[in-house]
Tab-separated table of C-alpha atoms in Angstrom:
chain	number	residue	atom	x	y	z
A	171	UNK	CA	0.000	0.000	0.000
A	172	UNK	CA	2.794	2.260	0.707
A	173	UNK	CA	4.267	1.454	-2.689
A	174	UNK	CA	1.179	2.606	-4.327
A	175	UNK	CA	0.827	5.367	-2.207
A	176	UNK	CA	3.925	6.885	-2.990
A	177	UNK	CA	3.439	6.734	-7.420
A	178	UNK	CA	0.181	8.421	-6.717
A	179	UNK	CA	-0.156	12.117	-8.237
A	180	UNK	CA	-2.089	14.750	-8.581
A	181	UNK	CA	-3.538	13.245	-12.138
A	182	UNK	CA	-4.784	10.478	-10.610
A	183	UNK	CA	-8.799	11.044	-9.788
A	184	UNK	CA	-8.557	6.949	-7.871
A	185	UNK	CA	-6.424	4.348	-6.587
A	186	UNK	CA	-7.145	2.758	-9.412
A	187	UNK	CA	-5.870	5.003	-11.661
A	188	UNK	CA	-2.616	5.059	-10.159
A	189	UNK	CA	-2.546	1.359	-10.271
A	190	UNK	CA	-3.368	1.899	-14.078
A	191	UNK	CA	-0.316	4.950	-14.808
A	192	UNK	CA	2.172	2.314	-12.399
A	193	UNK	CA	1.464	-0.785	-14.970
A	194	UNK	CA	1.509	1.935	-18.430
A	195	UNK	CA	5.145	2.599	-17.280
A	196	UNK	CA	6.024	-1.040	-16.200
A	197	UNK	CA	4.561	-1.862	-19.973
A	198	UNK	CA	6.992	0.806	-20.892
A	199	UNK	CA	3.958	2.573	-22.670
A	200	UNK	CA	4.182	6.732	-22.939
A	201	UNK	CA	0.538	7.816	-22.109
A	202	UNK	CA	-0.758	11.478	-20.596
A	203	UNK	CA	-3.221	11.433	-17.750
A	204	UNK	CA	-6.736	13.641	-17.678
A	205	UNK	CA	-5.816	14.495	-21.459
A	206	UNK	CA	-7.930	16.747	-23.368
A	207	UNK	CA	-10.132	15.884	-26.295
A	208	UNK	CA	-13.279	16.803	-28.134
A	209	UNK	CA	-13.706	19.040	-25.226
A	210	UNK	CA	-13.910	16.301	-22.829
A	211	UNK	CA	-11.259	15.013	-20.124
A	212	UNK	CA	-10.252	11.276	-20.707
A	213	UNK	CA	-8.019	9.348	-18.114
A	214	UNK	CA	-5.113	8.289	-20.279
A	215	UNK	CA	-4.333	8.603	-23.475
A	216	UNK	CA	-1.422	6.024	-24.399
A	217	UNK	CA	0.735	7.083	-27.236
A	218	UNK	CA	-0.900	10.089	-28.309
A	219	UNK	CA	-3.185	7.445	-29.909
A	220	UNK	CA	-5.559	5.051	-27.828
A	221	UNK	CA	-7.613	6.311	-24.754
A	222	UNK	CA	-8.118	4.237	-21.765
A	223	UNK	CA	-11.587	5.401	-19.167
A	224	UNK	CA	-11.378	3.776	-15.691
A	225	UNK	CA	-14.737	3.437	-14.787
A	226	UNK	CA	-15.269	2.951	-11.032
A	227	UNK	CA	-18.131	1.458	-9.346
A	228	UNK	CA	-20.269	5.239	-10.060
A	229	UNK	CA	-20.469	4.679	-13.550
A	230	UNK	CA	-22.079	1.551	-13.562
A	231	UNK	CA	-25.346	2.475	-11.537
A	232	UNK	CA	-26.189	5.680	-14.103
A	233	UNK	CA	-27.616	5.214	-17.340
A	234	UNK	CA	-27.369	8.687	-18.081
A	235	UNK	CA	-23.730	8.458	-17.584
A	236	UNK	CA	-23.317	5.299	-19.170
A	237	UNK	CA	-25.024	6.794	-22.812
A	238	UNK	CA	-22.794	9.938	-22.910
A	239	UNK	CA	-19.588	7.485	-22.290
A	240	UNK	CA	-21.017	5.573	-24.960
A	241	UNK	CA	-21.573	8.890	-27.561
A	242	UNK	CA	-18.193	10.237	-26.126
A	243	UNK	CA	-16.125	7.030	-27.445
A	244	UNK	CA	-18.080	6.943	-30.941
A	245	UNK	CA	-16.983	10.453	-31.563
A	246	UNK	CA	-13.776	9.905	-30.517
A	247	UNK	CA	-13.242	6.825	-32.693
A	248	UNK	CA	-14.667	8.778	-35.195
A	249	UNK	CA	-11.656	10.840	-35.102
A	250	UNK	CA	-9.091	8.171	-34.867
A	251	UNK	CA	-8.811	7.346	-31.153
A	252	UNK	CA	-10.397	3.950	-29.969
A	253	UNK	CA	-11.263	3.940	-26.680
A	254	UNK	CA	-10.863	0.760	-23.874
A	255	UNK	CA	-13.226	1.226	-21.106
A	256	UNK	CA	-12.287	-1.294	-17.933
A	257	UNK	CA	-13.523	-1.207	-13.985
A	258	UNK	CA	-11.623	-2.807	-11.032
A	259	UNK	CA	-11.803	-6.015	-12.422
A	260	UNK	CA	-10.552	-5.609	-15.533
A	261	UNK	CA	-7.353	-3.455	-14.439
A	262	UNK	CA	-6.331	-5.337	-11.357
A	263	UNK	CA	-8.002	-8.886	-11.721
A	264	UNK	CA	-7.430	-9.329	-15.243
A	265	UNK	CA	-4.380	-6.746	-16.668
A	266	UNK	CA	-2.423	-9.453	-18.633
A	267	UNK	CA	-5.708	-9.096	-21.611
A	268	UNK	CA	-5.794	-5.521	-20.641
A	269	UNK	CA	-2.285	-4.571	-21.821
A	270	UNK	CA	-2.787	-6.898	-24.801
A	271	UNK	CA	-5.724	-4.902	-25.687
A	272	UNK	CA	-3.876	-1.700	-25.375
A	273	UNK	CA	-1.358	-2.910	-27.774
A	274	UNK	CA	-3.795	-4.242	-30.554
A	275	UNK	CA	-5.758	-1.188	-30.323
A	276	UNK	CA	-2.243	0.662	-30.568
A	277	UNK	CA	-2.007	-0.856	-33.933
A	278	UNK	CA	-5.827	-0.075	-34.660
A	279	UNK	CA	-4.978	3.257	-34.260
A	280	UNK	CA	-2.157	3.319	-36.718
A	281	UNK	CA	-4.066	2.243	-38.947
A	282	UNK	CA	-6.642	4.916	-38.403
A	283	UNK	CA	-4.072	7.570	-38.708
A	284	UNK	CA	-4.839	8.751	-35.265
């Protein structure tokens, strides 16, 4: 705990999200934290390309929420940025298929011209 205490920063909105930025840099990934695009924050964006959202627990109970994520990611695949959406689970139970789904939609990307 003291570990993770201590890679926290001031970008970091969770926990989570500094467990997220510790395992982008063990990946040896570059990514920006609470980027800006379309007008709308984002929790990471790896590589200038791909954007990662961290829901926790809040965004799961809110259907309003859960609609503008949805319209959010369209647009922004619509301008060349795919977006990977993961909870608790997903970043700390299952990160192994998370970082390989970083890196394919790294190459998805690419091929966007994002």
């Amino acid at each position: 705990q003291r570990r993770l205490v201590s890679l926290a920063t001031s970008k970091s909105d969770s926990l989570l999200e500094t467990i997220v930025a510790h395992r982008l840099r063990t990946e040896g990934l570059a990514f920006v934290q609470q980027a800006v695009l379309l007008g709308h924050r984002v929790d990471f964006l790896v590589d200038g390309r791909v954007v990662l959202q961290i829901d926790g627990w809040e965004h799961h109970g809110d259907e309003i929420q859960r609609r503008r994520d949805i319209e959010l990611d369209a647009k922004l695949l619509a301008v060349g940025h795919p977006t990977l959406r993961r909870d608790f689970y997903g970043v700390v139970r299952r990160w192994p298929e998370f970082a390989r789904d970083i890196r394919a939609a790294l190459i998805v990307a690419q091929r966007l011209g994002a």
